mmCIF file of C-alpha atoms in Angstrom:
data_model
loop_
_atom_site.group_PDB
_atom_site.id
_atom_site.type_symbol
_atom_site.label_atom_id
_atom_site.label_comp_id
_atom_site.label_asym_id
_atom_site.label_seq_id
_atom_site.Cartn_x
_atom_site.Cartn_y
_atom_site.Cartn_z
ATOM 1 C CA MET A 220 -187.620 -276.972 81.643
ATOM 2 C CA THR A 221 -186.229 -280.122 80.082
ATOM 3 C CA ALA A 222 -187.515 -283.261 81.777
ATOM 4 C CA PHE A 223 -185.086 -286.073 82.590
ATOM 5 C CA HIS A 224 -186.722 -289.162 84.124
ATOM 6 C CA LEU A 225 -184.360 -291.401 86.096
ATOM 7 C CA LYS A 226 -185.469 -295.034 86.270
ATOM 8 C CA ALA A 227 -183.787 -297.283 88.834
ATOM 9 C CA ASP A 228 -184.766 -300.076 91.220
ATOM 10 C CA PHE A 229 -182.879 -298.419 94.084
ATOM 11 C CA LYS A 230 -182.617 -295.058 95.833
ATOM 12 C CA PRO A 231 -179.567 -293.003 96.838
ATOM 13 C CA THR A 232 -178.125 -294.254 100.139
ATOM 14 C CA GLY A 233 -175.156 -293.649 102.429
ATOM 15 C CA SER A 234 -173.225 -290.541 101.420
ATOM 16 C CA GLN A 235 -174.946 -290.325 97.988
ATOM 17 C CA PRO A 236 -177.891 -288.038 99.020
ATOM 18 C CA ASP A 237 -175.443 -285.532 100.540
ATOM 19 C CA ALA A 238 -173.229 -285.619 97.410
ATOM 20 C CA ILE A 239 -176.264 -285.098 95.134
ATOM 21 C CA ARG A 240 -177.459 -282.165 97.273
ATOM 22 C CA LYS A 241 -174.028 -280.482 97.295
ATOM 23 C CA LEU A 242 -173.396 -280.954 93.562
ATOM 24 C CA THR A 243 -176.874 -279.709 92.638
ATOM 25 C CA GLY A 244 -176.533 -276.732 94.993
ATOM 26 C CA GLY A 245 -173.145 -275.860 93.535
ATOM 27 C CA LEU A 246 -174.558 -275.856 90.002
ATOM 28 C CA ALA A 247 -177.485 -273.688 91.130
ATOM 29 C CA ARG A 248 -174.962 -271.183 92.556
ATOM 30 C CA GLY A 249 -173.106 -271.110 89.254
ATOM 31 C CA GLU A 250 -169.971 -272.955 90.375
ATOM 32 C CA ARG A 251 -168.034 -273.975 87.252
ATOM 33 C CA PHE A 252 -165.934 -276.777 88.741
ATOM 34 C CA GLN A 253 -166.862 -279.425 91.296
ATOM 35 C CA THR A 254 -165.291 -282.791 92.094
ATOM 36 C CA LEU A 255 -167.022 -286.009 93.118
ATOM 37 C CA LEU A 256 -164.717 -288.465 94.882
ATOM 38 C CA GLY A 257 -165.489 -292.118 95.540
ATOM 39 C CA VAL A 258 -163.907 -295.564 95.443
ATOM 40 C CA THR A 259 -164.711 -298.021 92.656
ATOM 41 C CA GLY A 260 -168.243 -299.352 93.031
ATOM 42 C CA SER A 261 -169.453 -296.568 95.334
ATOM 43 C CA GLY A 262 -172.162 -295.463 92.864
ATOM 44 C CA LYS A 263 -170.636 -292.317 91.355
ATOM 45 C CA THR A 264 -172.451 -292.859 88.029
ATOM 46 C CA PHE A 265 -175.793 -293.259 89.823
ATOM 47 C CA THR A 266 -175.041 -290.110 91.854
ATOM 48 C CA ILE A 267 -174.325 -288.128 88.672
ATOM 49 C CA ALA A 268 -177.511 -289.543 87.082
ATOM 50 C CA ASN A 269 -179.490 -288.067 89.990
ATOM 51 C CA VAL A 270 -177.757 -284.716 89.461
ATOM 52 C CA VAL A 271 -178.662 -284.821 85.737
ATOM 53 C CA GLU A 272 -182.306 -285.421 86.653
ATOM 54 C CA ALA A 273 -182.295 -282.553 89.158
ATOM 55 C CA VAL A 274 -180.395 -280.011 87.046
ATOM 56 C CA ARG A 275 -182.307 -280.710 83.786
ATOM 57 C CA LYS A 276 -179.622 -279.622 81.322
ATOM 58 C CA PRO A 277 -178.209 -281.322 78.220
ATOM 59 C CA THR A 278 -175.183 -283.238 79.475
ATOM 60 C CA LEU A 279 -171.836 -284.289 78.046
ATOM 61 C CA VAL A 280 -170.032 -287.141 79.828
ATOM 62 C CA VAL A 281 -166.378 -287.452 78.762
ATOM 63 C CA ALA A 282 -164.368 -290.647 79.339
ATOM 64 C CA HIS A 283 -160.708 -291.275 78.537
ATOM 65 C CA ASN A 284 -161.158 -294.405 76.396
ATOM 66 C CA LYS A 285 -163.788 -296.185 74.289
ATOM 67 C CA THR A 286 -164.191 -299.096 76.717
ATOM 68 C CA LEU A 287 -165.095 -296.849 79.629
ATOM 69 C CA ALA A 288 -167.290 -294.696 77.381
ATOM 70 C CA ALA A 289 -169.215 -297.802 76.235
ATOM 71 C CA GLN A 290 -169.753 -298.874 79.853
ATOM 72 C CA LEU A 291 -171.031 -295.424 80.847
ATOM 73 C CA TYR A 292 -173.238 -295.258 77.752
ATOM 74 C CA ASN A 293 -174.970 -298.523 78.718
ATOM 75 C CA GLU A 294 -175.411 -297.359 82.321
ATOM 76 C CA PHE A 295 -176.909 -293.987 81.406
ATOM 77 C CA LYS A 296 -179.127 -295.624 78.775
ATOM 78 C CA SER A 297 -180.578 -297.917 81.454
ATOM 79 C CA PHE A 298 -181.070 -294.971 83.856
ATOM 80 C CA PHE A 299 -182.787 -292.731 81.265
ATOM 81 C CA PRO A 300 -184.848 -294.970 78.919
ATOM 82 C CA GLU A 301 -187.282 -292.130 78.064
ATOM 83 C CA ASN A 302 -184.557 -289.628 77.132
ATOM 84 C CA ARG A 303 -181.913 -289.509 74.391
ATOM 85 C CA VAL A 304 -178.630 -291.114 75.440
ATOM 86 C CA GLU A 305 -176.035 -291.143 72.643
ATOM 87 C CA TYR A 306 -172.475 -292.405 72.083
ATOM 88 C CA PHE A 307 -169.754 -290.317 70.427
ATOM 89 C CA VAL A 308 -166.253 -291.768 69.933
ATOM 90 C CA SER A 309 -163.715 -291.875 67.106
ATOM 91 C CA TYR A 310 -165.092 -293.816 64.132
ATOM 92 C CA TYR A 311 -161.727 -294.917 62.726
ATOM 93 C CA ASP A 312 -160.949 -298.636 62.913
ATOM 94 C CA TYR A 313 -157.709 -297.883 61.062
ATOM 95 C CA TYR A 314 -156.024 -294.609 60.099
ATOM 96 C CA GLN A 315 -152.884 -293.899 58.076
ATOM 97 C CA PRO A 316 -152.128 -290.240 57.358
ATOM 98 C CA GLU A 317 -150.953 -289.236 53.917
ATOM 99 C CA SER A 318 -147.242 -288.625 53.478
ATOM 100 C CA TYR A 319 -144.730 -287.836 50.773
ATOM 101 C CA ILE A 320 -141.051 -288.873 50.593
ATOM 102 C CA ALA A 321 -139.524 -286.323 48.206
ATOM 103 C CA LYS A 322 -136.171 -288.097 47.678
ATOM 104 C CA ARG A 323 -137.937 -291.159 46.259
ATOM 105 C CA ASP A 324 -140.920 -289.268 44.805
ATOM 106 C CA LEU A 325 -143.023 -291.673 46.853
ATOM 107 C CA TYR A 326 -146.535 -290.568 47.778
ATOM 108 C CA ILE A 327 -148.387 -292.640 50.381
ATOM 109 C CA GLU A 328 -152.083 -291.921 50.163
ATOM 110 C CA LYS A 329 -154.180 -291.333 53.241
ATOM 111 C CA ASP A 330 -155.986 -294.535 54.135
ATOM 112 C CA ALA A 331 -158.715 -294.909 56.714
ATOM 113 C CA GLN A 332 -161.307 -297.495 57.576
ATOM 114 C CA ILE A 333 -164.427 -295.985 59.116
ATOM 115 C CA ASN A 334 -166.705 -298.060 61.322
ATOM 116 C CA PRO A 335 -170.192 -297.441 59.825
ATOM 117 C CA LYS A 336 -172.043 -298.259 63.053
ATOM 118 C CA ILE A 337 -170.027 -295.749 65.068
ATOM 119 C CA GLU A 338 -170.438 -293.143 62.306
ATOM 120 C CA GLN A 339 -174.198 -293.693 62.558
ATOM 121 C CA MET A 340 -174.062 -293.205 66.347
ATOM 122 C CA ARG A 341 -172.040 -289.979 65.948
ATOM 123 C CA LEU A 342 -174.634 -288.605 63.525
ATOM 124 C CA ALA A 343 -177.401 -289.654 65.919
ATOM 125 C CA ALA A 344 -175.642 -287.762 68.722
ATOM 126 C CA THR A 345 -175.527 -284.454 66.829
ATOM 127 C CA ALA A 346 -179.060 -284.894 65.453
ATOM 128 C CA SER A 347 -180.375 -285.495 68.994
ATOM 129 C CA LEU A 348 -178.541 -282.445 70.356
ATOM 130 C CA LEU A 349 -180.072 -280.182 67.725
ATOM 131 C CA SER A 350 -183.603 -281.570 68.081
ATOM 132 C CA ARG A 351 -183.980 -282.750 71.710
ATOM 133 C CA PRO A 352 -183.011 -280.776 74.855
ATOM 134 C CA ASP A 353 -183.227 -283.970 76.966
ATOM 135 C CA THR A 354 -179.997 -285.404 75.533
ATOM 136 C CA ILE A 355 -177.024 -287.020 77.267
ATOM 137 C CA ILE A 356 -173.896 -287.667 75.163
ATOM 138 C CA VAL A 357 -171.254 -290.092 76.410
ATOM 139 C CA ALA A 358 -168.043 -289.307 74.517
ATOM 140 C CA SER A 359 -164.341 -289.973 74.360
ATOM 141 C CA VAL A 360 -161.724 -287.255 73.730
ATOM 142 C CA SER A 361 -163.030 -287.357 70.134
ATOM 143 C CA CYS A 362 -165.538 -284.711 71.283
ATOM 144 C CA ILE A 363 -162.844 -281.994 71.014
ATOM 145 C CA TYR A 364 -161.670 -283.013 67.515
ATOM 146 C CA GLY A 365 -162.794 -281.143 64.392
ATOM 147 C CA LEU A 366 -166.376 -281.604 63.188
ATOM 148 C CA GLY A 367 -168.553 -279.890 60.585
ATOM 149 C CA ASN A 368 -170.204 -276.533 61.159
ATOM 150 C CA PRO A 369 -173.342 -277.113 63.330
ATOM 151 C CA ALA A 370 -175.155 -274.236 61.594
ATOM 152 C CA ASN A 371 -174.727 -275.980 58.224
ATOM 153 C CA PHE A 372 -175.621 -279.391 59.657
ATOM 154 C CA GLN A 373 -178.918 -278.017 60.936
ATOM 155 C CA GLY A 374 -179.541 -275.367 58.281
ATOM 156 C CA MET A 375 -179.080 -277.687 55.297
ATOM 157 C CA GLY A 376 -181.455 -280.268 56.719
ATOM 158 C CA PHE A 377 -185.085 -279.985 55.699
ATOM 159 C CA GLU A 378 -188.492 -280.939 57.045
ATOM 160 C CA VAL A 379 -191.101 -283.035 55.338
ATOM 161 C CA LYS A 380 -194.736 -282.629 56.436
ATOM 162 C CA VAL A 381 -197.845 -284.471 55.379
ATOM 163 C CA ARG A 382 -199.955 -282.314 53.003
ATOM 164 C CA ASP A 383 -196.988 -280.041 52.201
ATOM 165 C CA ARG A 384 -196.409 -279.351 48.516
ATOM 166 C CA MET A 385 -193.035 -280.838 47.537
ATOM 167 C CA ARG A 386 -192.024 -281.988 44.075
ATOM 168 C CA ARG A 387 -190.353 -285.379 43.864
ATOM 169 C CA ASP A 388 -187.359 -283.960 41.960
ATOM 170 C CA ASP A 389 -186.899 -281.213 44.576
ATOM 171 C CA ILE A 390 -186.706 -283.795 47.395
ATOM 172 C CA ILE A 391 -184.157 -285.834 45.398
ATOM 173 C CA ARG A 392 -182.056 -282.724 44.705
ATOM 174 C CA ARG A 393 -182.043 -281.703 48.360
ATOM 175 C CA LEU A 394 -181.045 -285.200 49.484
ATOM 176 C CA ILE A 395 -178.075 -285.183 47.092
ATOM 177 C CA GLU A 396 -177.064 -281.698 48.313
ATOM 178 C CA ILE A 397 -176.761 -283.008 51.881
ATOM 179 C CA GLN A 398 -174.559 -285.952 50.840
ATOM 180 C CA PHE A 399 -177.192 -288.706 50.499
ATOM 181 C CA GLU A 400 -176.313 -291.261 47.835
ATOM 182 C CA ARG A 401 -178.978 -292.634 45.497
ATOM 183 C CA ASN A 402 -178.952 -296.428 45.350
ATOM 184 C CA ASP A 403 -182.089 -298.162 44.087
ATOM 185 C CA ILE A 404 -180.629 -301.645 44.744
ATOM 186 C CA GLU A 405 -179.271 -301.647 48.285
ATOM 187 C CA LEU A 406 -180.304 -299.290 51.085
ATOM 188 C CA ALA A 407 -177.885 -298.374 53.875
ATOM 189 C CA PRO A 408 -177.498 -295.379 56.201
ATOM 190 C CA GLY A 409 -176.921 -292.261 54.101
ATOM 191 C CA ARG A 410 -178.660 -293.677 51.001
ATOM 192 C CA PHE A 411 -182.064 -293.336 49.357
ATOM 193 C CA ARG A 412 -184.037 -294.988 46.567
ATOM 194 C CA VAL A 413 -186.888 -293.858 44.366
ATOM 195 C CA LYS A 414 -189.730 -295.958 42.965
ATOM 196 C CA GLY A 415 -192.414 -293.933 41.229
ATOM 197 C CA ASP A 416 -193.845 -291.447 43.729
ATOM 198 C CA THR A 417 -192.257 -293.224 46.717
ATOM 199 C CA ILE A 418 -188.911 -292.142 48.177
ATOM 200 C CA ASP A 419 -187.237 -294.395 50.747
ATOM 201 C CA ILE A 420 -184.545 -292.756 52.898
ATOM 202 C CA VAL A 421 -182.228 -294.287 55.495
ATOM 203 C CA PRO A 422 -180.879 -291.298 57.459
ATOM 204 C CA GLY A 423 -177.240 -291.625 58.514
ATOM 205 C CA TYR A 424 -178.364 -291.609 62.167
ATOM 206 C CA PHE A 425 -181.295 -294.043 61.808
ATOM 207 C CA ASN A 426 -181.747 -297.818 61.628
ATOM 208 C CA ASN A 427 -185.001 -298.076 59.715
ATOM 209 C CA ILE A 428 -186.371 -296.658 56.460
ATOM 210 C CA ILE A 429 -188.297 -293.387 56.310
ATOM 211 C CA ARG A 430 -190.787 -293.705 53.437
ATOM 212 C CA ILE A 431 -192.183 -290.541 51.826
ATOM 213 C CA GLU A 432 -195.207 -291.226 49.600
ATOM 214 C CA LEU A 433 -196.299 -288.467 47.249
ATOM 215 C CA PHE A 434 -199.605 -287.878 45.514
ATOM 216 C CA GLY A 435 -198.694 -285.614 42.641
ATOM 217 C CA ASP A 436 -196.738 -282.743 44.204
ATOM 218 C CA GLU A 437 -198.146 -283.270 47.696
ATOM 219 C CA VAL A 438 -196.743 -285.358 50.564
ATOM 220 C CA ASP A 439 -199.436 -287.983 51.149
ATOM 221 C CA ARG A 440 -197.883 -290.134 53.878
ATOM 222 C CA ILE A 441 -194.665 -290.455 55.922
ATOM 223 C CA SER A 442 -193.910 -293.828 57.502
ATOM 224 C CA GLU A 443 -191.173 -295.628 59.396
ATOM 225 C CA ILE A 444 -190.560 -299.014 57.748
ATOM 226 C CA ASP A 445 -188.678 -301.915 59.327
ATOM 227 C CA LYS A 446 -185.489 -302.302 57.290
ATOM 228 C CA THR A 447 -185.520 -306.108 57.492
ATOM 229 C CA SER A 448 -189.188 -307.125 57.294
ATOM 230 C CA GLY A 449 -190.576 -304.177 55.312
ATOM 231 C CA GLN A 450 -193.368 -303.837 57.887
ATOM 232 C CA ARG A 451 -194.814 -300.383 58.553
ATOM 233 C CA LEU A 452 -193.939 -299.536 62.177
ATOM 234 C CA GLU A 453 -195.298 -296.002 62.517
ATOM 235 C CA THR A 454 -197.079 -293.327 60.529
ATOM 236 C CA MET A 455 -195.987 -289.768 61.248
ATOM 237 C CA ASP A 456 -197.070 -286.274 60.266
ATOM 238 C CA TYR A 457 -193.575 -284.817 60.203
ATOM 239 C CA PHE A 458 -189.920 -285.823 59.783
ATOM 240 C CA PHE A 459 -186.750 -283.716 59.740
ATOM 241 C CA VAL A 460 -183.965 -284.979 57.482
ATOM 242 C CA TYR A 461 -180.485 -284.085 58.738
ATOM 243 C CA PRO A 462 -177.444 -284.370 56.410
ATOM 244 C CA ALA A 463 -175.891 -287.792 55.843
ATOM 245 C CA ARG A 464 -172.427 -286.446 56.795
ATOM 246 C CA HIS A 465 -171.136 -283.853 59.251
ATOM 247 C CA PHE A 466 -169.113 -281.953 56.649
ATOM 248 C CA VAL A 467 -171.691 -280.251 54.425
ATOM 249 C CA ALA A 468 -171.756 -276.731 52.987
ATOM 250 C CA PRO A 469 -174.126 -274.630 50.856
ATOM 251 C CA GLU A 470 -173.141 -274.046 47.234
ATOM 252 C CA GLU A 471 -171.960 -270.466 47.832
ATOM 253 C CA GLU A 472 -169.699 -271.593 50.721
ATOM 254 C CA LYS A 473 -168.346 -274.396 48.558
ATOM 255 C CA GLU A 474 -167.325 -271.972 45.795
ATOM 256 C CA ARG A 475 -165.767 -269.577 48.314
ATOM 257 C CA ALA A 476 -163.841 -272.485 49.874
ATOM 258 C CA ILE A 477 -162.528 -273.624 46.483
ATOM 259 C CA VAL A 478 -161.189 -270.111 45.764
ATOM 260 C CA SER A 479 -159.547 -270.033 49.215
ATOM 261 C CA ILE A 480 -157.968 -273.487 48.708
ATOM 262 C CA GLN A 481 -156.569 -272.416 45.342
ATOM 263 C CA GLU A 482 -155.118 -269.219 46.841
ATOM 264 C CA GLU A 483 -153.359 -271.152 49.614
ATOM 265 C CA LEU A 484 -152.049 -273.646 47.058
ATOM 266 C CA GLU A 485 -150.486 -270.838 45.006
ATOM 267 C CA GLU A 486 -148.891 -269.407 48.166
ATOM 268 C CA TRP A 487 -147.187 -272.710 48.997
ATOM 269 C CA LEU A 488 -146.018 -273.865 45.565
ATOM 270 C CA PRO A 489 -143.077 -271.403 45.189
ATOM 271 C CA ASN A 490 -141.639 -272.631 48.524
ATOM 272 C CA LEU A 491 -141.443 -276.275 47.404
ATOM 273 C CA GLY A 492 -139.129 -278.278 45.171
ATOM 274 C CA MET A 493 -140.299 -279.270 41.703
ATOM 275 C CA LEU A 494 -141.456 -282.784 42.671
ATOM 276 C CA GLU A 495 -143.193 -281.687 45.877
ATOM 277 C CA ALA A 496 -144.916 -278.818 44.061
ATOM 278 C CA HIS A 497 -146.109 -281.154 41.306
ATOM 279 C CA ARG A 498 -147.482 -283.645 43.829
ATOM 280 C CA LEU A 499 -149.232 -280.982 45.887
ATOM 281 C CA ARG A 500 -150.801 -279.340 42.837
ATOM 282 C CA GLN A 501 -151.930 -282.701 41.434
ATOM 283 C CA ARG A 502 -153.538 -283.827 44.688
ATOM 284 C CA THR A 503 -155.188 -280.495 45.510
ATOM 285 C CA LEU A 504 -156.654 -279.979 42.042
ATOM 286 C CA TYR A 505 -158.038 -283.528 42.118
ATOM 287 C CA ASP A 506 -159.695 -282.802 45.489
ATOM 288 C CA ILE A 507 -161.157 -279.550 44.111
ATOM 289 C CA ASP A 508 -162.620 -281.422 41.120
ATOM 290 C CA MET A 509 -164.191 -283.980 43.479
ATOM 291 C CA ILE A 510 -165.684 -281.219 45.672
ATOM 292 C CA ARG A 511 -167.154 -279.503 42.592
ATOM 293 C CA GLU A 512 -168.660 -282.713 41.185
ATOM 294 C CA THR A 513 -169.768 -284.570 44.319
ATOM 295 C CA GLY A 514 -169.686 -281.990 47.124
ATOM 296 C CA THR A 515 -167.014 -283.918 49.038
ATOM 297 C CA CYS A 516 -163.639 -285.609 48.700
ATOM 298 C CA LYS A 517 -161.493 -288.066 50.621
ATOM 299 C CA GLY A 518 -160.178 -286.230 53.682
ATOM 300 C CA ILE A 519 -162.455 -283.207 53.243
ATOM 301 C CA GLU A 520 -161.930 -282.427 56.946
ATOM 302 C CA ASN A 521 -158.410 -281.244 55.955
ATOM 303 C CA TYR A 522 -160.080 -278.319 54.149
ATOM 304 C CA SER A 523 -162.546 -277.475 56.927
ATOM 305 C CA ARG A 524 -160.880 -274.103 57.662
ATOM 306 C CA HIS A 525 -161.657 -272.946 54.127
ATOM 307 C CA PHE A 526 -165.290 -274.086 54.319
ATOM 308 C CA ASP A 527 -165.804 -272.478 57.735
ATOM 309 C CA GLY A 528 -164.036 -269.260 56.734
ATOM 310 C CA ARG A 529 -161.690 -269.517 59.729
ATOM 311 C CA LYS A 530 -158.291 -267.853 60.003
ATOM 312 C CA ALA A 531 -155.081 -269.883 60.263
ATOM 313 C CA GLY A 532 -154.727 -271.246 63.807
ATOM 314 C CA GLU A 533 -158.366 -270.609 64.724
ATOM 315 C CA GLN A 534 -159.966 -273.595 66.424
ATOM 316 C CA PRO A 535 -162.346 -275.732 64.361
ATOM 317 C CA TYR A 536 -165.907 -276.635 65.269
ATOM 318 C CA CYS A 537 -166.263 -279.715 67.460
ATOM 319 C CA LEU A 538 -169.031 -281.588 69.298
ATOM 320 C CA LEU A 539 -169.087 -278.950 72.058
ATOM 321 C CA ASP A 540 -170.356 -276.409 69.506
ATOM 322 C CA TYR A 541 -173.471 -278.556 68.943
ATOM 323 C CA PHE A 542 -174.498 -278.121 72.587
ATOM 324 C CA PRO A 543 -176.616 -275.127 73.624
ATOM 325 C CA GLU A 544 -175.014 -272.277 75.599
ATOM 326 C CA ASP A 545 -176.056 -273.760 78.952
ATOM 327 C CA PHE A 546 -175.083 -277.411 79.372
ATOM 328 C CA MET A 547 -173.395 -279.636 81.953
ATOM 329 C CA MET A 548 -170.112 -281.450 81.384
ATOM 330 C CA VAL A 549 -169.057 -284.442 83.466
ATOM 331 C CA ILE A 550 -165.422 -285.581 83.121
ATOM 332 C CA ASP A 551 -165.045 -289.165 84.320
ATOM 333 C CA GLU A 552 -161.684 -290.298 85.715
ATOM 334 C CA SER A 553 -160.570 -286.670 85.355
ATOM 335 C CA HIS A 554 -157.025 -287.446 86.567
ATOM 336 C CA GLN A 555 -156.653 -289.503 83.355
ATOM 337 C CA THR A 556 -159.041 -287.742 80.963
ATOM 338 C CA LEU A 557 -157.819 -284.151 81.382
ATOM 339 C CA PRO A 558 -154.097 -284.883 80.800
#
């Protein structure tokens, strides 16, 4: 079973041992819903941490705002230093949806400012879930919003092993396919650079550089390099590269999605006025061109139904789909979070 190791300078006291025993027993009996009550400062988070250690399941902790989520994230990180504790909240610092005022032929483009650090933490959360069973995710309500297909996120990633035969050009091609951007001047999460037989990658969910050194068509060495000092921190035999973005799709799915987008466009155009139809056609065809050329476009999540092959009204993938079948969910301040 998955091992969670709780580290704390204190032990459960007062009514906490009884609460831990009852909650753990309820989970063992298969009870779906249980409630832990306690005043502020009574140690509910520590009690739940003990339940996590006892139950040994991947855990999702949902909070109703970013401030509370950040507090819980820091607490769980201190309780479980040997396990993966990740943070998953909305990455928008600013968001303006696109709109169109037909009477004035005024189109207001969608505008959004994404916080790169939070995007990195979201990618780290999904990468940890797919690679480590000892993972705790602290999330806001963002965990039920649309996210890329987990099968594509995992399936389009690839492993690099020392002594494996891999051509330099094949590695570069695969990185571009999973939305990595080549930049030989400045490295940042989601970018890579190439110098001779050395490929430096900064995964979207990672702080440091992963350096792949080739000898001919063979992987000679894989290292973690400090991004600031350039110092080699660790040499490894294996590294799995997950996509740089959540919304990725294989080439065949991309072509199928483009056909589906075009079909829906043609269905809608006859129902619109001349100006609206022109605007919609112009915008959609531009997005299709961007998807064909670069694999993505601004607001690609708006087309997720076509990429996933879902029917109209069918729910999209979200963070919950990245968890295994058997996991534990903790809803903090449920009287606020659930509404």
